[in-house]
mmCIF file of C-alpha atoms in Angstrom:
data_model
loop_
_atom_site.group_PDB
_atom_site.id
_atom_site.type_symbol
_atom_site.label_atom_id
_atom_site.label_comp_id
_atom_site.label_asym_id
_atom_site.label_seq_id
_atom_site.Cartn_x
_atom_site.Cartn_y
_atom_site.Cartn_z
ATOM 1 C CA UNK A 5 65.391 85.111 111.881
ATOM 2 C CA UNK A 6 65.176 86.312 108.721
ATOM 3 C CA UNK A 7 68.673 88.677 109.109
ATOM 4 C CA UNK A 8 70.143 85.462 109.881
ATOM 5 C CA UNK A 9 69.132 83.476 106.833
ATOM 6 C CA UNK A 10 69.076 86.766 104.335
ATOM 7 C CA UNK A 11 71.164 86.423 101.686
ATOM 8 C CA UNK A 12 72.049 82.662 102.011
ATOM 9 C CA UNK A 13 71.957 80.475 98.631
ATOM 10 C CA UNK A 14 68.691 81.428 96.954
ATOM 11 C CA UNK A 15 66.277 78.850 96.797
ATOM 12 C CA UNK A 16 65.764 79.467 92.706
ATOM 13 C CA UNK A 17 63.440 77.506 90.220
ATOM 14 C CA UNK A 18 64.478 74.439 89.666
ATOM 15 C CA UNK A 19 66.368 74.278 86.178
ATOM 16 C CA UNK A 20 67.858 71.344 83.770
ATOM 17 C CA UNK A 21 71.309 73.511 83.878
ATOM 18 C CA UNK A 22 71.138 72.662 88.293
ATOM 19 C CA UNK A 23 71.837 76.291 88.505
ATOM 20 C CA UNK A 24 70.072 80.017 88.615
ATOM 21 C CA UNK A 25 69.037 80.959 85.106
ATOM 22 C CA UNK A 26 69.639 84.878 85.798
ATOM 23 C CA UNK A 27 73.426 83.705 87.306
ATOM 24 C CA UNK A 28 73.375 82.196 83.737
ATOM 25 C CA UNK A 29 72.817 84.976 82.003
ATOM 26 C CA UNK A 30 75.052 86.818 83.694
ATOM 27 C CA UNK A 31 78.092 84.929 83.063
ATOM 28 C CA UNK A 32 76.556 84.528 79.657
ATOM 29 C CA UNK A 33 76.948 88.430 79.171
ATOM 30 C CA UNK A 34 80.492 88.873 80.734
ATOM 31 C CA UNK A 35 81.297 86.355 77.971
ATOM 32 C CA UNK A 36 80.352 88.563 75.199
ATOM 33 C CA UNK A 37 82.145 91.071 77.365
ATOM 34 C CA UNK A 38 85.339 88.920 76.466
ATOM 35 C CA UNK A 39 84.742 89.250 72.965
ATOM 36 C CA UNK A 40 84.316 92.790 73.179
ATOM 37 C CA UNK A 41 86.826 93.961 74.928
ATOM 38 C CA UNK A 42 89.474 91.540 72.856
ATOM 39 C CA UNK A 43 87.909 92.728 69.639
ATOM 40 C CA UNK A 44 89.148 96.595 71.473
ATOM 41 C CA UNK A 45 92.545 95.370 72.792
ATOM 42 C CA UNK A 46 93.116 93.576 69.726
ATOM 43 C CA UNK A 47 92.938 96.760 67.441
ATOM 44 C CA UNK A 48 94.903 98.370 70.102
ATOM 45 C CA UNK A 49 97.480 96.198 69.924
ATOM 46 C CA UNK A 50 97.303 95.589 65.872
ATOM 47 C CA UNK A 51 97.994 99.510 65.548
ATOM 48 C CA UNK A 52 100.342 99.742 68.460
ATOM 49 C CA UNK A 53 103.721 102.293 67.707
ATOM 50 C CA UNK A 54 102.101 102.815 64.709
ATOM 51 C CA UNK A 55 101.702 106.562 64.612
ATOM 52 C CA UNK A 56 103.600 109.165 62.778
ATOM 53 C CA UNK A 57 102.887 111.903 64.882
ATOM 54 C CA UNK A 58 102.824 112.734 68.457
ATOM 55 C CA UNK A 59 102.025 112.649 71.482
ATOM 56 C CA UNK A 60 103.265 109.366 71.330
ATOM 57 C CA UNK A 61 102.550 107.113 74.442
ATOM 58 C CA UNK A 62 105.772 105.976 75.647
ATOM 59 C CA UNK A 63 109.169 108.050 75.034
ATOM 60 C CA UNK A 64 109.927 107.903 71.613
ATOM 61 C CA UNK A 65 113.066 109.690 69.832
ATOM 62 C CA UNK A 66 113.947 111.955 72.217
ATOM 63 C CA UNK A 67 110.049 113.005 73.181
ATOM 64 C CA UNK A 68 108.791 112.572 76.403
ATOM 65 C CA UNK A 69 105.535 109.459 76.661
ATOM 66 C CA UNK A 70 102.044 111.219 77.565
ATOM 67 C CA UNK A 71 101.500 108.071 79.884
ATOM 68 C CA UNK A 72 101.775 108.967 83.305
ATOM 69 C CA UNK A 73 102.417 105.323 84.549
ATOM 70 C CA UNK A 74 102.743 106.472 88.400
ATOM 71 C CA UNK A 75 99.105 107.952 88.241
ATOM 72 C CA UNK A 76 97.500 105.179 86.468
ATOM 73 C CA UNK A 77 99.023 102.587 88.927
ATOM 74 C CA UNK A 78 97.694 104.694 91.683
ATOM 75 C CA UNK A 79 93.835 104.444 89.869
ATOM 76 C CA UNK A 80 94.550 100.665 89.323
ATOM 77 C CA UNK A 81 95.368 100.042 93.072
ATOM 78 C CA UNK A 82 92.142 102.126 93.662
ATOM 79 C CA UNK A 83 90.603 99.615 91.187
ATOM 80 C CA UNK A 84 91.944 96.396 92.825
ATOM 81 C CA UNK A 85 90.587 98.030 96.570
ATOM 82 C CA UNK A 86 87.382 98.396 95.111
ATOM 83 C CA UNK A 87 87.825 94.039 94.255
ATOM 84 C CA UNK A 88 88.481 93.543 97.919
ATOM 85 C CA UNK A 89 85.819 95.873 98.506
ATOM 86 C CA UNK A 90 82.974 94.466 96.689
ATOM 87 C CA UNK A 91 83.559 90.574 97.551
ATOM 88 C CA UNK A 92 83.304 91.960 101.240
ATOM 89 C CA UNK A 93 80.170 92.928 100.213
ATOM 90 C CA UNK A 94 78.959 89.842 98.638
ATOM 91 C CA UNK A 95 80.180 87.997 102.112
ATOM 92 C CA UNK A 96 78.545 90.529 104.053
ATOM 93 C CA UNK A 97 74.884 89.938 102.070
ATOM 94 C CA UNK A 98 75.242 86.316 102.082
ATOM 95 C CA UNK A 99 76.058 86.069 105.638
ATOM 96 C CA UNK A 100 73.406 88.205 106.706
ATOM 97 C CA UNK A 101 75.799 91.004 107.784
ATOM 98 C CA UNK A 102 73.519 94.147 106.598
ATOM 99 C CA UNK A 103 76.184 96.826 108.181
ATOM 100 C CA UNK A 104 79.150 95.104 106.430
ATOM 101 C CA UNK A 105 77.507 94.744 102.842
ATOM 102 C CA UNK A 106 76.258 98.218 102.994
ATOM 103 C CA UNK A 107 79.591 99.690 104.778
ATOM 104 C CA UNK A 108 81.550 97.741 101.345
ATOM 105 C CA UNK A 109 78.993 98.385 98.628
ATOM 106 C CA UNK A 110 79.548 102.286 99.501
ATOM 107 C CA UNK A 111 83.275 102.063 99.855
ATOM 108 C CA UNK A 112 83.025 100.123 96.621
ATOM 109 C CA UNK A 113 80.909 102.706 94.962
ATOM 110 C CA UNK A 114 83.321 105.586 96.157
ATOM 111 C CA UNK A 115 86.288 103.772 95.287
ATOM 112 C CA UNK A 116 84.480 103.179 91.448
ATOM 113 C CA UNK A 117 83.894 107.256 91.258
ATOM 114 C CA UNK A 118 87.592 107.209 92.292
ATOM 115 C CA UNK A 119 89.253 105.278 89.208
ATOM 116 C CA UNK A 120 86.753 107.492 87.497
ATOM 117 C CA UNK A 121 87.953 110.539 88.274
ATOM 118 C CA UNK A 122 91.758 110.063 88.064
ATOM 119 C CA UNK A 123 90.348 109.056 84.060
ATOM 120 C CA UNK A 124 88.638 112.103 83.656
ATOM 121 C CA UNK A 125 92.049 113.667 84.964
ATOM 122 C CA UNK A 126 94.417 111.280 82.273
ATOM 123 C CA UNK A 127 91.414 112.117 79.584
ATOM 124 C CA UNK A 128 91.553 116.023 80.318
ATOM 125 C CA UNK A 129 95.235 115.946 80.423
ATOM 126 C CA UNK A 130 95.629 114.274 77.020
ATOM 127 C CA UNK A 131 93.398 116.654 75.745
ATOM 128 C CA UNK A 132 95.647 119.738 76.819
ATOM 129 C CA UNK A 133 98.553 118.282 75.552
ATOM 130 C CA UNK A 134 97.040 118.019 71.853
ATOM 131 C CA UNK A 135 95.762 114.356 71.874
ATOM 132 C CA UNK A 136 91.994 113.238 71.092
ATOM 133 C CA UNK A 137 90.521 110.913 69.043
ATOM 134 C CA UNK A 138 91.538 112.329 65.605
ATOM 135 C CA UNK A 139 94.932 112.997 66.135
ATOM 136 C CA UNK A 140 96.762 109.797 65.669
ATOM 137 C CA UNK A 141 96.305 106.127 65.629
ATOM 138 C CA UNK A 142 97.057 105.718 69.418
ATOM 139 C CA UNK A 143 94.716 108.420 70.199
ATOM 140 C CA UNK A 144 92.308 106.847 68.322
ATOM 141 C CA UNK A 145 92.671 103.128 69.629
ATOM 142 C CA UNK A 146 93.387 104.553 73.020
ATOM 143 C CA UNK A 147 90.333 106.296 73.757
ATOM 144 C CA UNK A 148 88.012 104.049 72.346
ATOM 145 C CA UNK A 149 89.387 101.186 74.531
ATOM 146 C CA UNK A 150 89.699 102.711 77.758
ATOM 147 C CA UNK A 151 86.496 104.898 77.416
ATOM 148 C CA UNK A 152 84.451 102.141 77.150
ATOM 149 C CA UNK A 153 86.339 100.396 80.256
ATOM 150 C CA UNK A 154 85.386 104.091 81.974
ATOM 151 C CA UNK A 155 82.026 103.518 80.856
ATOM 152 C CA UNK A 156 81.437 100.228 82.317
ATOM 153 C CA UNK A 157 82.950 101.743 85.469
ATOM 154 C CA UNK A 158 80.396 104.090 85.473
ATOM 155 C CA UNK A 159 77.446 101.591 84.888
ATOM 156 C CA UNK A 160 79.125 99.055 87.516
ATOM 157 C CA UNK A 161 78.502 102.108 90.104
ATOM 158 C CA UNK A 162 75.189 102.967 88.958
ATOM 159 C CA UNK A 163 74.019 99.194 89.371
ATOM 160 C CA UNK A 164 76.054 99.129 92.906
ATOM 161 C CA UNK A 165 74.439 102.591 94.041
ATOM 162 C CA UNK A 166 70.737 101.261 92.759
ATOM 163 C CA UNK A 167 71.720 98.200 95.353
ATOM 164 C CA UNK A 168 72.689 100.186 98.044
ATOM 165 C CA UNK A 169 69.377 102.467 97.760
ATOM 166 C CA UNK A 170 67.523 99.499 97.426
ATOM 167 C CA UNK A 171 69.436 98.108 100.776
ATOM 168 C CA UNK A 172 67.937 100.926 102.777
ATOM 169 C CA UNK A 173 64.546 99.872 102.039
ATOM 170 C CA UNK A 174 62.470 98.491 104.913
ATOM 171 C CA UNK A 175 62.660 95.361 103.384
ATOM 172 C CA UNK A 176 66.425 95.512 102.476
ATOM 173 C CA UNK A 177 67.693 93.763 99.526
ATOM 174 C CA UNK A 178 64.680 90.642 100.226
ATOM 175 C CA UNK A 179 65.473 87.230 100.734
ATOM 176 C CA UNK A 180 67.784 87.099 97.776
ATOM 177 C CA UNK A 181 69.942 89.184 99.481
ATOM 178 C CA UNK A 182 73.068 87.407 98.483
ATOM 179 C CA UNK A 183 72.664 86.571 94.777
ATOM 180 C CA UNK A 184 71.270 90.089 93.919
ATOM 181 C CA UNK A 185 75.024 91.224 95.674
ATOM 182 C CA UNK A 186 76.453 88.330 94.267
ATOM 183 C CA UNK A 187 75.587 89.031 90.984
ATOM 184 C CA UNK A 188 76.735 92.772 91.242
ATOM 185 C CA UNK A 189 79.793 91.604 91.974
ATOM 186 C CA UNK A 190 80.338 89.592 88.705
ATOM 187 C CA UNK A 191 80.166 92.306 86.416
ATOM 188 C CA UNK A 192 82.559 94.552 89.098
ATOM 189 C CA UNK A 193 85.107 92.059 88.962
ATOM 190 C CA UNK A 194 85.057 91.569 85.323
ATOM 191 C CA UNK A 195 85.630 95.295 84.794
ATOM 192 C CA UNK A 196 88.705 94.976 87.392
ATOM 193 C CA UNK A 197 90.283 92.199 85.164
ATOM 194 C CA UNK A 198 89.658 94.199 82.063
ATOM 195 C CA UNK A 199 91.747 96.808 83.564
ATOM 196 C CA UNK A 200 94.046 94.319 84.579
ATOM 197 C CA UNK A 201 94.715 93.124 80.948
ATOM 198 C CA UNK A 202 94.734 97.263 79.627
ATOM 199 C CA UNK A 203 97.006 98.255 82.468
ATOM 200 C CA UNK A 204 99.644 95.538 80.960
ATOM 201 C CA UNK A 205 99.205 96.151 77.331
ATOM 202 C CA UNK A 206 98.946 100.181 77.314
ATOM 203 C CA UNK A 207 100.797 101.498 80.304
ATOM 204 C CA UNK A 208 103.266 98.431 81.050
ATOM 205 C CA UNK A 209 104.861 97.684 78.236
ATOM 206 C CA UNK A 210 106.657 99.936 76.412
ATOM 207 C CA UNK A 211 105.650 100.180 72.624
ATOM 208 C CA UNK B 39 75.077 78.421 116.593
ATOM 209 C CA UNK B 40 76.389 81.234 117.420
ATOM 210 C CA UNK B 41 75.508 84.002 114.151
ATOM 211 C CA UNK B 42 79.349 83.896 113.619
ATOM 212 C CA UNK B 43 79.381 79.849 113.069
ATOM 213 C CA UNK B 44 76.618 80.456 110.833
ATOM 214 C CA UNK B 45 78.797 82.876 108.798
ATOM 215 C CA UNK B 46 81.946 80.717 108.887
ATOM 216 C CA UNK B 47 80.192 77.844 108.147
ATOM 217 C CA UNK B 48 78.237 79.071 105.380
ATOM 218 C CA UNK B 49 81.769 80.810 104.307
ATOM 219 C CA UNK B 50 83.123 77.471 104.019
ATOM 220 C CA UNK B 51 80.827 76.408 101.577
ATOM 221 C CA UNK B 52 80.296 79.174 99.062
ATOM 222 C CA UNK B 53 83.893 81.026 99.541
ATOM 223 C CA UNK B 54 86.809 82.121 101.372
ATOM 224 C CA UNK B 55 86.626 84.237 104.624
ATOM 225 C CA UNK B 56 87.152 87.786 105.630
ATOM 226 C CA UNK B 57 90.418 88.026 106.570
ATOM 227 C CA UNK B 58 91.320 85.145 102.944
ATOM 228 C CA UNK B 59 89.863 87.956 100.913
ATOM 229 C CA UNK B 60 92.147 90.638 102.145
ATOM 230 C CA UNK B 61 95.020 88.449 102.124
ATOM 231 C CA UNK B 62 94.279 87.829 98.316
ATOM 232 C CA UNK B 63 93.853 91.669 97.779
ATOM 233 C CA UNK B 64 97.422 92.141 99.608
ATOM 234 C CA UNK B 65 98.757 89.691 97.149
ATOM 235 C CA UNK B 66 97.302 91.422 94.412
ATOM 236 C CA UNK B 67 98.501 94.824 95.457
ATOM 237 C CA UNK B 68 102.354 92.717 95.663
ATOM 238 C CA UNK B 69 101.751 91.112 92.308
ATOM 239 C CA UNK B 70 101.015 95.075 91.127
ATOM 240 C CA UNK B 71 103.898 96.646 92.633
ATOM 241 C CA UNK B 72 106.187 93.891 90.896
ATOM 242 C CA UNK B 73 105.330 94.601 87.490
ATOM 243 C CA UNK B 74 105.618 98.269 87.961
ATOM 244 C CA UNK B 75 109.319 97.148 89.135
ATOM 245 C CA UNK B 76 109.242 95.393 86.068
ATOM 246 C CA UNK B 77 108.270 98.046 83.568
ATOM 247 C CA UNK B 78 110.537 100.403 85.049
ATOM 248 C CA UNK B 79 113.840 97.569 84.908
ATOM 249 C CA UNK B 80 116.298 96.797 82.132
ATOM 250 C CA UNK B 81 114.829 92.836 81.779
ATOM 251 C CA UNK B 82 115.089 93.177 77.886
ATOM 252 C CA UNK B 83 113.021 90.627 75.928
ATOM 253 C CA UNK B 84 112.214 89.213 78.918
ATOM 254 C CA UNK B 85 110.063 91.676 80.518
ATOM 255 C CA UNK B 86 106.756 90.882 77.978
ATOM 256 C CA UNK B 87 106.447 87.375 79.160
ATOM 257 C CA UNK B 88 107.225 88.677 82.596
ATOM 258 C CA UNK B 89 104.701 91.315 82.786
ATOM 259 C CA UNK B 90 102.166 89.155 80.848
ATOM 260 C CA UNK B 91 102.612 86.184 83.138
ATOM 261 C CA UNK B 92 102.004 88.590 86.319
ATOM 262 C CA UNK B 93 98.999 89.918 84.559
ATOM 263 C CA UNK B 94 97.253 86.731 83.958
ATOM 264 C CA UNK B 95 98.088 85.330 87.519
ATOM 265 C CA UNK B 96 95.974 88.221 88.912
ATOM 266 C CA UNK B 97 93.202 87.888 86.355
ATOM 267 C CA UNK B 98 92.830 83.987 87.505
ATOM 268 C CA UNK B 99 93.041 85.142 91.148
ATOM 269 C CA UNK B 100 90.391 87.526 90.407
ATOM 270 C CA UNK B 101 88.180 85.387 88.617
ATOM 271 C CA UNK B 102 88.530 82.278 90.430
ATOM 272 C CA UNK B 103 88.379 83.745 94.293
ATOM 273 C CA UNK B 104 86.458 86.963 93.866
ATOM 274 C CA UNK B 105 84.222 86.249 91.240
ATOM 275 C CA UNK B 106 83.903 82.457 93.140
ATOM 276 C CA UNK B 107 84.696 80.894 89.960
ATOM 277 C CA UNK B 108 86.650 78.181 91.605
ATOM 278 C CA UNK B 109 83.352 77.009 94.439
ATOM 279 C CA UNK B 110 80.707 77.724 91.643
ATOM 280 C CA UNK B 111 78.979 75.284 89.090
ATOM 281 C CA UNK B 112 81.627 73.796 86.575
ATOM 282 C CA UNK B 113 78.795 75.011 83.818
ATOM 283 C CA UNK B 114 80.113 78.682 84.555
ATOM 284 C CA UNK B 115 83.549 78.120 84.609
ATOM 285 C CA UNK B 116 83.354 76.191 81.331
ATOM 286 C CA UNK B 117 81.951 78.929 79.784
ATOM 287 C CA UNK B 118 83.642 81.749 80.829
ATOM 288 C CA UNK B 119 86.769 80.075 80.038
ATOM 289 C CA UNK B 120 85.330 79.068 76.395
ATOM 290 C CA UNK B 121 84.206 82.408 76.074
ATOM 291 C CA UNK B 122 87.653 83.824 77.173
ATOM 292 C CA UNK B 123 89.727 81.666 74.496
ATOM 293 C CA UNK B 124 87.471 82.609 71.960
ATOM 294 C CA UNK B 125 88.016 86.058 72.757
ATOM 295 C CA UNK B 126 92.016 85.457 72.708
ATOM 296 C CA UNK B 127 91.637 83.421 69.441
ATOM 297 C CA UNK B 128 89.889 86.510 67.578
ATOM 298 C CA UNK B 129 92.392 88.540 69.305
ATOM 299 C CA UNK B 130 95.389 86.620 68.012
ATOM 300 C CA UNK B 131 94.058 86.194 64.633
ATOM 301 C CA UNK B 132 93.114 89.471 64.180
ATOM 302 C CA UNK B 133 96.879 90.889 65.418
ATOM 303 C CA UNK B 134 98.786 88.062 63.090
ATOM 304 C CA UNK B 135 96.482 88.827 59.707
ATOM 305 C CA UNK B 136 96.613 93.111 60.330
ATOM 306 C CA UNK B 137 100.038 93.457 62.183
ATOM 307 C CA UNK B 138 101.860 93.393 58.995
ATOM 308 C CA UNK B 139 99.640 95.638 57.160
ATOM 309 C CA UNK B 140 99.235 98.061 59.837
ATOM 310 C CA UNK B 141 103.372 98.872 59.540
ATOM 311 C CA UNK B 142 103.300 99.559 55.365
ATOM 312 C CA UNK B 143 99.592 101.604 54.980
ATOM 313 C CA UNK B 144 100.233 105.497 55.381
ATOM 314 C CA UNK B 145 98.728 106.038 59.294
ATOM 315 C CA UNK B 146 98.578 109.692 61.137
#
């Protein structure tokens, strides 16, 4: 009985707002998020084909672009699986579906160390070919944005990996199967559609 | 009820199904492979809007399937929204009042 109702719509406290407080504060946080990551793109974008030395990102008279669009569109359809991934999961835990939620949240998890990994490839491959923070304005803007997507990556799989831990518990994920997942899920998402919006401005179009 | 009519009933209230969620992810993976085509065509002036308009269809698929956006309380959409057009406010201000001082100060 209770793997068929784990996970459904928890029964929260009952609030003036009509919904869960800690949902709140989630959404509440991805909207600072917003304001954080614009404040990033923003500068990006305010500095863009503004640097006077290379490596430049896209070709620019006569020199090859360090942007290696084919790899980073490979990493963002690893990024976009790992979507499809996690709202499996969030079905899975509010259906009840233990095997499917935990089957996803690893897949998820593995897909997250993925996109990490090809960035520790771009970032390590910059770095060879003589651009880090200090050496020009689109290293500088570049890094700083698209580290701190890398290291939300890397807290979205801590927080997914302390879920899936907890899932093996004897008592699984408890009653509030589904919002814990649910709520997971939130802040993966919002890092894929920051990556969405980077993979445009930076690697799409040209400068 | 069989546990699958639970699951497709309960699916009906809070979200899409399985096999809606993959189709969305195909669509995404389509909408991703067309603005590669894009970037990589001759489209001129017109491949900023183009690419921009792809890239916000997939971030309201995203937020309004996957992150349930579009079945949840109205109370998060309207702030996540408000807290998104902020965010593009600061965004624009910030590129309209530095753009033009960005291209005349001496930059590495």
């Amino acid at each position: 009985m209770a793997h068929a109702t784990a996970g459904h719509a928890p029964a929260h406290h009952r609030t003036n707002t009509g919904t869960d407080n800690r949902k709140l504060l989630m959404w509440f946080f991805l909207g600072s998020e917003c304001l954080f990551f614009g404040s990033l793109i923003a500068t990006y974008l305010i500095f863009k084909g503004d640097s006077v030395v290379g490596p430049f990102p896209h070709d620019h008279a006569g020199e090859k672009g360090i942007l290696d669009i084919p790899v980073t569109s490979t990493s963002t359809f690893v990024l976009l699986m790992s979507s499809v991934t996690m709202v499996l999961a969030v079905y899975g835990a509010q259906h009840g579906l233990q095997k499917m939620m935990k089957l996803s949240l690893l897949a998820t998890i593995l897909l997250g160390i993925t996109f990490l990994g090809f960035q520790t490839y771009e970032f390590r491959t910059f770095g060879h070919e003589g651009l880090n923070l200090g050496t020009n304005i689109f290293g500088a803007t570049f890094f700083v944005m698209t580290g701190f997507h890398g290291t939300h990556v890397g807290v979205g799989v801590i927080y997914l990996s302390s879920l899936l831990l907890a899932s093996f518990r004897r008592s699984g994920l408890g009653p509030e199967a589904g919002f814990h997942v649910e709520t997971a899920g939130l802040y993966w998402h919002f890092v894929d559609i920051v990556w969405i919006v980077i993979f445009t401005v930076v690697y799409l179009i040209p400068t | 009820m069989s546990h699958a009519e639970q699951a497709s009933e309960v699916s009906e209230q809070h979200g899409l199904t399985v096999r809606q969620y993959l189709m969305i992810g195909a669509a995404l993976t389509v909408i991703t492979i067309i603005e590669l085509a894009v970037s990589y065509s001759d489209l001129g002036s017109a491949m900023v809007p183009i690419l921009l308009a792809l890239s916000a269809v997939k971030f309201v698929v995203v937020v309004a399937y996957f992150m349930h956006l579009r079945f949840d309380s109205a109370l998060f959409t309207r702030m996540f929204v408000g807290s998104f057009l902020l965010a593009l406010a600061i965004l624009v201000a910030l590129v309209s009042l530095f753009w033009a001082d960005s291209h005349t100060l001496p930059l590495k």
